[in-house]
Amino acid sequence: MTNPLAAASSPRTYLDANASEPLRPEARNAAIAALDQPGNPASVHADGRRARSLLEEAREQIADCFGADPAGLVFTSGGTESDALAIAALGQGRRLLTGATEHDAVRAAAPDAAVLPVLPDGTLDLDGLESALAAPGAPALVCLMHANNETGVLHPVEAAAALCRRHGALLHVDAVQSAGRLAWSLAGLGADSVALSGHKLGGPKGAGALLLGRAIEGFRLQPATRGGGQERGRRGGTPSLPAIAGFAAACVEAQRELSRQPVLAALRDRIERRAAALGAIPCGADAPRLANTTCLALPGRKSEAQLIALDLAGISVSSGAACSSGRVSRSHVLDAMGLAALAGSAIRVSLPWTVQGEEIERFLKAYAALAAGVPVRRAA
Ligand code: PLP
């Protein structure tokens, strides 16, 4: 396997997969082939029908990767739109409950939701969920992420789903970070709907999907964009066929490569062992979590200063709380885990599918200089 980033004249070390995975070659090829299709999938002529058949092929491939029914898959622009679409539709007439460590895509779509506590390891407090579900009021819509984008910590989604069923609640799962990194199916999770994002598993940016479980397939979604009745009236606008074709190819490839996750876990563990010896504290490391993610707090060192120093050394990582404005704010995830003292001093290192052992060494060398307070130099 070749790392496309290593081919650049001034190689950088890209360890920010949870922000966006490098494009997979299979996804690039599929996207380029789709770019050459002139037809609109809504047109009735032969070119339109060819575009339509590519769209439906992609729908079937993605649905198949997650054991979903293609008829219940709605293409969107990405994870944020999928979360918003699900919450607007499924939340009608329901109380909203969201986990304390959810991504802003969910927090912004459910600003008045009651917040469910997490345990100190970052996993959902199931007793807290049970009491919230049992509280008087309308039945609930519970929104939970499968894997956390900052720490990689996995919520016990299957157990939460069983509680939701017992209390007549619906469950929306944001699986943007776990798709292509863990084996799961829609029915296995017990979710009513699931949000996916193409670029988080090695597809092009600009395509995502909402998977709807059989029980709610017929639910009326309330699309933010209406128009040509695309996606069976559930999301208006001509779909981005190249991004969707690339998304489907990336899904298939990521699923095929799931067996490589233990290699990523070993590299992640190497980072944590050596970083801990330098005084760093890995956050959420006691919980079940993604293989590719570590959240390292360096007490007394501001996240932003760490990011800048590593960037100057040619290394791309992020503060889990970096928002779209590029500002670095304190992490609400670490706050919720009771790690307020570390919330301003953590960085997220998330290993991409392309990662190589020497990139880990380059990171560790720069991190050691950072921890020792000496100027971090760019590797030759
Ligand atoms: N949900 C989670 C857990 C995420 O990590 C992200 C992006 O970081 C999103 C949703 C938003 O996805 P997108 O960038 O495709 O809109």
PDB file of C-alpha atoms in Angstrom, residues 68-284:
ATOM      1  CA  ALA A  68     -29.525  -1.709   5.494  1.00  0.00           C
ATOM      2  CA  ASP A  69     -32.345  -1.686   2.971  1.00  0.00           C
ATOM      3  CA  PRO A  70     -31.366   0.450  -0.068  1.00  0.00           C
ATOM      4  CA  ALA A  71     -34.908   1.890  -0.053  1.00  0.00           C
ATOM      5  CA  GLY A  72     -34.188   3.329   3.390  1.00  0.00           C
ATOM      6  CA  LEU A  73     -30.949   5.097   2.367  1.00  0.00           C
ATOM      7  CA  VAL A  74     -31.179   8.843   1.711  1.00  0.00           C
ATOM      8  CA  PHE A  75     -28.144  10.524   0.175  1.00  0.00           C
ATOM      9  CA  THR A  76     -27.096  13.823   1.770  1.00  0.00           C
ATOM     10  CA  SER A  77     -24.071  16.123   1.690  1.00  0.00           C
ATOM     11  CA  GLY A  78     -22.460  14.498   4.753  1.00  0.00           C
ATOM     12  CA  GLY A  79     -22.772  13.701   8.430  1.00  0.00           C
ATOM     13  CA  THR A  80     -24.034  17.114   9.532  1.00  0.00           C
ATOM     14  CA  GLU A  81     -26.947  17.094   7.112  1.00  0.00           C
ATOM     15  CA  SER A  82     -27.796  13.462   7.926  1.00  0.00           C
ATOM     16  CA  ASP A  83     -27.963  14.237  11.654  1.00  0.00           C
ATOM     17  CA  ALA A  84     -30.100  17.335  11.050  1.00  0.00           C
ATOM     18  CA  LEU A  85     -32.471  15.495   8.700  1.00  0.00           C
ATOM     19  CA  ALA A  86     -32.987  12.651  11.164  1.00  0.00           C
ATOM     20  CA  ILE A  87     -33.496  14.885  14.192  1.00  0.00           C
ATOM     21  CA  ALA A  88     -35.963  17.206  12.409  1.00  0.00           C
ATOM     22  CA  ALA A  89     -38.101  14.262  11.267  1.00  0.00           C
ATOM     23  CA  LEU A  90     -37.855  11.750  14.084  1.00  0.00           C
ATOM     24  CA  GLY A  91     -37.921  14.411  16.798  1.00  0.00           C
ATOM     25  CA  GLN A  92     -41.423  15.632  15.820  1.00  0.00           C
ATOM     26  CA  GLY A  93     -43.605  15.515  18.949  1.00  0.00           C
ATOM     27  CA  ARG A  94     -40.878  13.812  20.959  1.00  0.00           C
ATOM     28  CA  ARG A  95     -38.612  14.845  23.816  1.00  0.00           C
ATOM     29  CA  LEU A  96     -35.009  15.054  22.639  1.00  0.00           C
ATOM     30  CA  LEU A  97     -32.227  13.371  24.650  1.00  0.00           C
ATOM     31  CA  THR A  98     -28.590  13.653  23.498  1.00  0.00           C
ATOM     32  CA  GLY A  99     -25.338  12.339  24.941  1.00  0.00           C
ATOM     33  CA  ALA A 100     -23.087  14.887  26.669  1.00  0.00           C
ATOM     34  CA  THR A 101     -20.198  14.179  24.281  1.00  0.00           C
ATOM     35  CA  GLU A 102     -22.086  14.470  20.982  1.00  0.00           C
ATOM     36  CA  HIS A 103     -20.628  16.233  17.977  1.00  0.00           C
ATOM     37  CA  ASP A 104     -21.780  19.789  17.249  1.00  0.00           C
ATOM     38  CA  ALA A 105     -23.746  18.432  14.271  1.00  0.00           C
ATOM     39  CA  VAL A 106     -26.146  16.894  16.807  1.00  0.00           C
ATOM     40  CA  ARG A 107     -25.850  19.572  19.496  1.00  0.00           C
ATOM     41  CA  ALA A 108     -26.785  22.308  17.025  1.00  0.00           C
ATOM     42  CA  ALA A 109     -29.692  20.308  15.582  1.00  0.00           C
ATOM     43  CA  ALA A 110     -31.098  19.614  19.058  1.00  0.00           C
ATOM     44  CA  PRO A 111     -30.278  22.765  21.053  1.00  0.00           C
ATOM     45  CA  ASP A 112     -33.046  22.221  23.616  1.00  0.00           C
ATOM     46  CA  ALA A 113     -32.336  18.546  24.235  1.00  0.00           C
ATOM     47  CA  ALA A 114     -31.871  17.176  27.727  1.00  0.00           C
ATOM     48  CA  VAL A 115     -28.252  16.063  28.060  1.00  0.00           C
ATOM     49  CA  LEU A 116     -27.452  12.475  29.059  1.00  0.00           C
ATOM     50  CA  PRO A 117     -24.416  12.082  31.320  1.00  0.00           C
ATOM     51  CA  VAL A 118     -21.366   9.975  30.509  1.00  0.00           C
ATOM     52  CA  LEU A 119     -19.213   7.966  32.917  1.00  0.00           C
ATOM     53  CA  PRO A 120     -15.635   9.101  33.640  1.00  0.00           C
ATOM     54  CA  ASP A 121     -14.376   6.805  30.860  1.00  0.00           C
ATOM     55  CA  GLY A 122     -16.548   8.673  28.339  1.00  0.00           C
ATOM     56  CA  THR A 123     -19.149   5.951  27.772  1.00  0.00           C
ATOM     57  CA  LEU A 124     -22.853   6.651  28.161  1.00  0.00           C
ATOM     58  CA  ASP A 125     -24.220   6.306  31.695  1.00  0.00           C
ATOM     59  CA  LEU A 126     -26.970   3.748  31.003  1.00  0.00           C
ATOM     60  CA  ASP A 127     -28.621   4.400  34.396  1.00  0.00           C
ATOM     61  CA  GLY A 128     -28.828   8.085  33.449  1.00  0.00           C
ATOM     62  CA  LEU A 129     -30.440   7.111  30.144  1.00  0.00           C
ATOM     63  CA  GLU A 130     -32.922   4.829  31.877  1.00  0.00           C
ATOM     64  CA  SER A 131     -34.017   7.562  34.333  1.00  0.00           C
ATOM     65  CA  ALA A 132     -34.346  10.108  31.507  1.00  0.00           C
ATOM     66  CA  LEU A 133     -36.457   7.688  29.472  1.00  0.00           C
ATOM     67  CA  ALA A 134     -38.660   6.927  32.484  1.00  0.00           C
ATOM     68  CA  ALA A 135     -39.283  10.634  33.225  1.00  0.00           C
ATOM     69  CA  PRO A 136     -42.830  11.823  32.525  1.00  0.00           C
ATOM     70  CA  GLY A 137     -43.550  13.402  29.155  1.00  0.00           C
ATOM     71  CA  ALA A 138     -43.764  12.542  25.494  1.00  0.00           C
ATOM     72  CA  PRO A 139     -41.836   9.539  24.175  1.00  0.00           C
ATOM     73  CA  ALA A 140     -38.239  10.430  23.398  1.00  0.00           C
ATOM     74  CA  LEU A 141     -35.864  10.598  20.467  1.00  0.00           C
ATOM     75  CA  VAL A 142     -32.407   9.641  21.755  1.00  0.00           C
ATOM     76  CA  CYS A 143     -29.385  10.813  19.717  1.00  0.00           C
ATOM     77  CA  LEU A 144     -26.130   9.036  20.431  1.00  0.00           C
ATOM     78  CA  MET A 145     -22.826   8.822  18.646  1.00  0.00           C
ATOM     79  CA  HIS A 146     -21.378   5.357  18.100  1.00  0.00           C
ATOM     80  CA  ALA A 147     -17.723   6.456  18.346  1.00  0.00           C
ATOM     81  CA  ASN A 148     -16.564   9.779  19.721  1.00  0.00           C
ATOM     82  CA  ASN A 149     -14.605  11.947  17.292  1.00  0.00           C
ATOM     83  CA  GLU A 150     -12.213  13.299  19.958  1.00  0.00           C
ATOM     84  CA  THR A 151     -11.444  10.206  22.039  1.00  0.00           C
ATOM     85  CA  GLY A 152     -12.642   7.295  19.880  1.00  0.00           C
ATOM     86  CA  VAL A 153     -14.674   6.062  22.888  1.00  0.00           C
ATOM     87  CA  LEU A 154     -17.593   3.800  21.922  1.00  0.00           C
ATOM     88  CA  HIS A 155     -21.004   4.204  23.497  1.00  0.00           C
ATOM     89  CA  PRO A 156     -22.884   0.995  24.422  1.00  0.00           C
ATOM     90  CA  VAL A 157     -25.334   1.629  21.598  1.00  0.00           C
ATOM     91  CA  GLU A 158     -26.888  -1.842  21.574  1.00  0.00           C
ATOM     92  CA  ALA A 159     -27.727  -1.619  25.307  1.00  0.00           C
ATOM     93  CA  ALA A 160     -29.055   1.915  24.836  1.00  0.00           C
ATOM     94  CA  ALA A 161     -31.227   0.674  21.955  1.00  0.00           C
ATOM     95  CA  ALA A 162     -32.766  -2.017  24.172  1.00  0.00           C
ATOM     96  CA  LEU A 163     -33.666   0.625  26.783  1.00  0.00           C
ATOM     97  CA  CYS A 164     -35.123   2.864  24.074  1.00  0.00           C
ATOM     98  CA  ARG A 165     -37.327   0.052  22.771  1.00  0.00           C
ATOM     99  CA  ARG A 166     -38.548  -0.711  26.301  1.00  0.00           C
ATOM    100  CA  HIS A 167     -39.622   2.933  26.742  1.00  0.00           C
ATOM    101  CA  GLY A 168     -41.084   3.504  23.261  1.00  0.00           C
ATOM    102  CA  ALA A 169     -38.239   5.855  22.300  1.00  0.00           C
ATOM    103  CA  LEU A 170     -36.605   6.181  18.880  1.00  0.00           C
ATOM    104  CA  LEU A 171     -32.804   6.035  18.571  1.00  0.00           C
ATOM    105  CA  HIS A 172     -30.716   8.013  16.076  1.00  0.00           C
ATOM    106  CA  VAL A 173     -27.052   6.988  15.936  1.00  0.00           C
ATOM    107  CA  ASP A 174     -24.285   9.182  14.548  1.00  0.00           C
ATOM    108  CA  ALA A 175     -21.931   6.526  13.176  1.00  0.00           C
ATOM    109  CA  VAL A 176     -19.800   8.986  11.208  1.00  0.00           C
ATOM    110  CA  GLN A 177     -16.598   7.924  12.994  1.00  0.00           C
ATOM    111  CA  SER A 178     -17.246   4.194  13.357  1.00  0.00           C
ATOM    112  CA  ALA A 179     -18.284   3.474   9.756  1.00  0.00           C
ATOM    113  CA  GLY A 180     -15.466   1.682   7.986  1.00  0.00           C
ATOM    114  CA  ARG A 181     -13.529   1.319  11.244  1.00  0.00           C
ATOM    115  CA  LEU A 182     -15.732  -1.215  13.039  1.00  0.00           C
ATOM    116  CA  ALA A 183     -18.013  -3.955  11.790  1.00  0.00           C
ATOM    117  CA  TRP A 184     -21.630  -3.114  12.597  1.00  0.00           C
ATOM    118  CA  SER A 185     -25.044  -3.317  11.004  1.00  0.00           C
ATOM    119  CA  LEU A 186     -28.132  -1.150  11.332  1.00  0.00           C
ATOM    120  CA  ALA A 187     -30.131  -4.006  12.880  1.00  0.00           C
ATOM    121  CA  GLY A 188     -27.219  -5.075  15.106  1.00  0.00           C
ATOM    122  CA  LEU A 189     -26.986  -1.574  16.588  1.00  0.00           C
ATOM    123  CA  GLY A 190     -30.755  -1.540  17.084  1.00  0.00           C
ATOM    124  CA  ALA A 191     -30.929   2.008  15.697  1.00  0.00           C
ATOM    125  CA  ASP A 192     -33.900   3.572  13.948  1.00  0.00           C
ATOM    126  CA  SER A 193     -31.642   5.818  11.893  1.00  0.00           C
ATOM    127  CA  VAL A 194     -27.897   6.169  11.330  1.00  0.00           C
ATOM    128  CA  ALA A 195     -25.822   9.075   9.976  1.00  0.00           C
ATOM    129  CA  LEU A 196     -22.829   8.405   7.702  1.00  0.00           C
ATOM    130  CA  SER A 197     -20.235  10.661   6.047  1.00  0.00           C
ATOM    131  CA  GLY A 198     -18.278   9.666   2.921  1.00  0.00           C
ATOM    132  CA  HIS A 199     -15.089  11.627   3.570  1.00  0.00           C
ATOM    133  CA  LYS A 200     -14.637  10.071   7.022  1.00  0.00           C
ATOM    134  CA  LEU A 201     -13.992   6.691   5.467  1.00  0.00           C
ATOM    135  CA  GLY A 202     -11.860   7.684   2.491  1.00  0.00           C
ATOM    136  CA  GLY A 203     -14.424   8.982   0.009  1.00  0.00           C
ATOM    137  CA  PRO A 204     -14.616  12.484  -1.475  1.00  0.00           C
ATOM    138  CA  LYS A 205     -15.987  15.302   0.651  1.00  0.00           C
ATOM    139  CA  GLY A 206     -19.592  16.290  -0.060  1.00  0.00           C
ATOM    140  CA  ALA A 207     -21.559  13.037   0.214  1.00  0.00           C
ATOM    141  CA  GLY A 208     -23.136  11.291   3.151  1.00  0.00           C
ATOM    142  CA  ALA A 209     -26.181   9.204   3.910  1.00  0.00           C
ATOM    143  CA  LEU A 210     -28.971   8.707   6.362  1.00  0.00           C
ATOM    144  CA  LEU A 211     -29.919   5.057   6.866  1.00  0.00           C
ATOM    145  CA  LEU A 212     -33.480   4.475   8.016  1.00  0.00           C
ATOM    146  CA  GLY A 213     -34.494   1.267   9.783  1.00  0.00           C
ATOM    147  CA  ARG A 214     -37.437  -0.708   8.450  1.00  0.00           C
ATOM    148  CA  ALA A 215     -39.799   0.508  11.170  1.00  0.00           C
ATOM    149  CA  ILE A 216     -39.469   4.125  10.056  1.00  0.00           C
ATOM    150  CA  GLU A 217     -38.659   3.812   6.365  1.00  0.00           C
ATOM    151  CA  GLY A 218     -41.981   5.417   5.518  1.00  0.00           C
ATOM    152  CA  PHE A 219     -41.404   8.346   7.914  1.00  0.00           C
ATOM    153  CA  ARG A 220     -41.925  11.723   6.281  1.00  0.00           C
ATOM    154  CA  LEU A 221     -38.594  13.514   6.294  1.00  0.00           C
ATOM    155  CA  GLN A 222     -38.715  17.292   6.171  1.00  0.00           C
ATOM    156  CA  PRO A 223     -35.893  18.191   3.841  1.00  0.00           C
ATOM    157  CA  ALA A 224     -34.233  21.567   4.255  1.00  0.00           C
ATOM    158  CA  THR A 225     -34.089  21.647   0.458  1.00  0.00           C
ATOM    159  CA  ARG A 226     -37.076  20.755  -1.664  1.00  0.00           C
ATOM    160  CA  GLY A 227     -37.418  20.868  -5.392  1.00  0.00           C
ATOM    161  CA  GLY A 228     -37.235  18.068  -7.878  1.00  0.00           C
ATOM    162  CA  GLY A 229     -38.481  15.362  -5.556  1.00  0.00           C
ATOM    163  CA  GLN A 230     -35.090  13.670  -5.486  1.00  0.00           C
ATOM    164  CA  GLU A 231     -34.456  10.854  -2.999  1.00  0.00           C
ATOM    165  CA  ARG A 232     -38.200  10.094  -3.110  1.00  0.00           C
ATOM    166  CA  GLY A 233     -38.997  13.581  -1.856  1.00  0.00           C
ATOM    167  CA  ARG A 234     -36.742  13.138   1.170  1.00  0.00           C
ATOM    168  CA  ARG A 235     -33.866  15.409   0.044  1.00  0.00           C
ATOM    169  CA  GLY A 236     -34.260  17.810  -2.852  1.00  0.00           C
ATOM    170  CA  GLY A 237     -31.484  18.753  -5.268  1.00  0.00           C
ATOM    171  CA  THR A 238     -29.416  16.934  -7.869  1.00  0.00           C
ATOM    172  CA  PRO A 239     -27.151  14.510  -6.013  1.00  0.00           C
ATOM    173  CA  SER A 240     -23.372  14.753  -6.405  1.00  0.00           C
ATOM    174  CA  LEU A 241     -22.851  11.574  -8.367  1.00  0.00           C
ATOM    175  CA  PRO A 242     -19.004  11.690  -8.301  1.00  0.00           C
ATOM    176  CA  ALA A 243     -18.938  12.158  -4.503  1.00  0.00           C
ATOM    177  CA  ILE A 244     -21.547   9.414  -4.043  1.00  0.00           C
ATOM    178  CA  ALA A 245     -19.785   6.950  -6.363  1.00  0.00           C
ATOM    179  CA  GLY A 246     -16.540   7.617  -4.470  1.00  0.00           C
ATOM    180  CA  PHE A 247     -18.336   7.219  -1.138  1.00  0.00           C
ATOM    181  CA  ALA A 248     -19.639   3.786  -2.195  1.00  0.00           C
ATOM    182  CA  ALA A 249     -16.223   2.611  -3.407  1.00  0.00           C
ATOM    183  CA  ALA A 250     -14.631   3.870  -0.170  1.00  0.00           C
ATOM    184  CA  CYS A 251     -17.220   2.007   1.932  1.00  0.00           C
ATOM    185  CA  VAL A 252     -16.545  -1.264   0.157  1.00  0.00           C
ATOM    186  CA  GLU A 253     -12.778  -0.825   0.504  1.00  0.00           C
ATOM    187  CA  ALA A 254     -12.935   0.255   4.159  1.00  0.00           C
ATOM    188  CA  GLN A 255     -15.073  -2.792   5.008  1.00  0.00           C
ATOM    189  CA  ARG A 256     -12.617  -5.030   3.140  1.00  0.00           C
ATOM    190  CA  GLU A 257      -9.748  -3.529   5.169  1.00  0.00           C
ATOM    191  CA  LEU A 258     -11.372  -3.854   8.612  1.00  0.00           C
ATOM    192  CA  SER A 259      -8.944  -6.666   9.395  1.00  0.00           C
ATOM    193  CA  ARG A 260      -6.190  -4.012   9.445  1.00  0.00           C
ATOM    194  CA  GLN A 261      -7.610  -2.295  12.540  1.00  0.00           C
ATOM    195  CA  PRO A 262      -5.366  -4.242  14.982  1.00  0.00           C
ATOM    196  CA  VAL A 263      -2.328  -2.806  13.145  1.00  0.00           C
ATOM    197  CA  LEU A 264      -3.673   0.690  13.821  1.00  0.00           C
ATOM    198  CA  ALA A 265      -4.375  -0.226  17.451  1.00  0.00           C
ATOM    199  CA  ALA A 266      -0.752  -1.358  17.891  1.00  0.00           C
ATOM    200  CA  LEU A 267       0.526   1.944  16.456  1.00  0.00           C
ATOM    201  CA  ARG A 268      -1.907   3.891  18.653  1.00  0.00           C
ATOM    202  CA  ASP A 269      -0.720   1.940  21.709  1.00  0.00           C
ATOM    203  CA  ARG A 270       2.902   2.695  20.815  1.00  0.00           C
ATOM    204  CA  ILE A 271       2.083   6.421  20.743  1.00  0.00           C
ATOM    205  CA  GLU A 272       0.304   6.237  24.107  1.00  0.00           C
ATOM    206  CA  ARG A 273       3.073   4.267  25.826  1.00  0.00           C
ATOM    207  CA  ARG A 274       5.797   6.636  24.713  1.00  0.00           C
ATOM    208  CA  ALA A 275       3.708   9.796  25.239  1.00  0.00           C
ATOM    209  CA  ALA A 276       2.800   8.677  28.778  1.00  0.00           C
ATOM    210  CA  ALA A 277       6.502   8.349  29.549  1.00  0.00           C
ATOM    211  CA  LEU A 278       6.802  12.033  28.560  1.00  0.00           C
ATOM    212  CA  GLY A 279       4.066  13.075  31.005  1.00  0.00           C
ATOM    213  CA  ALA A 280       1.037  12.874  28.693  1.00  0.00           C
ATOM    214  CA  ILE A 281      -2.299  11.499  29.833  1.00  0.00           C
ATOM    215  CA  PRO A 282      -4.313   9.471  27.292  1.00  0.00           C
ATOM    216  CA  CYS A 283      -7.998  10.323  27.833  1.00  0.00           C
ATOM    217  CA  GLY A 284     -10.674   7.650  27.547  1.00  0.00           C
TER     218      GLY A 284
END
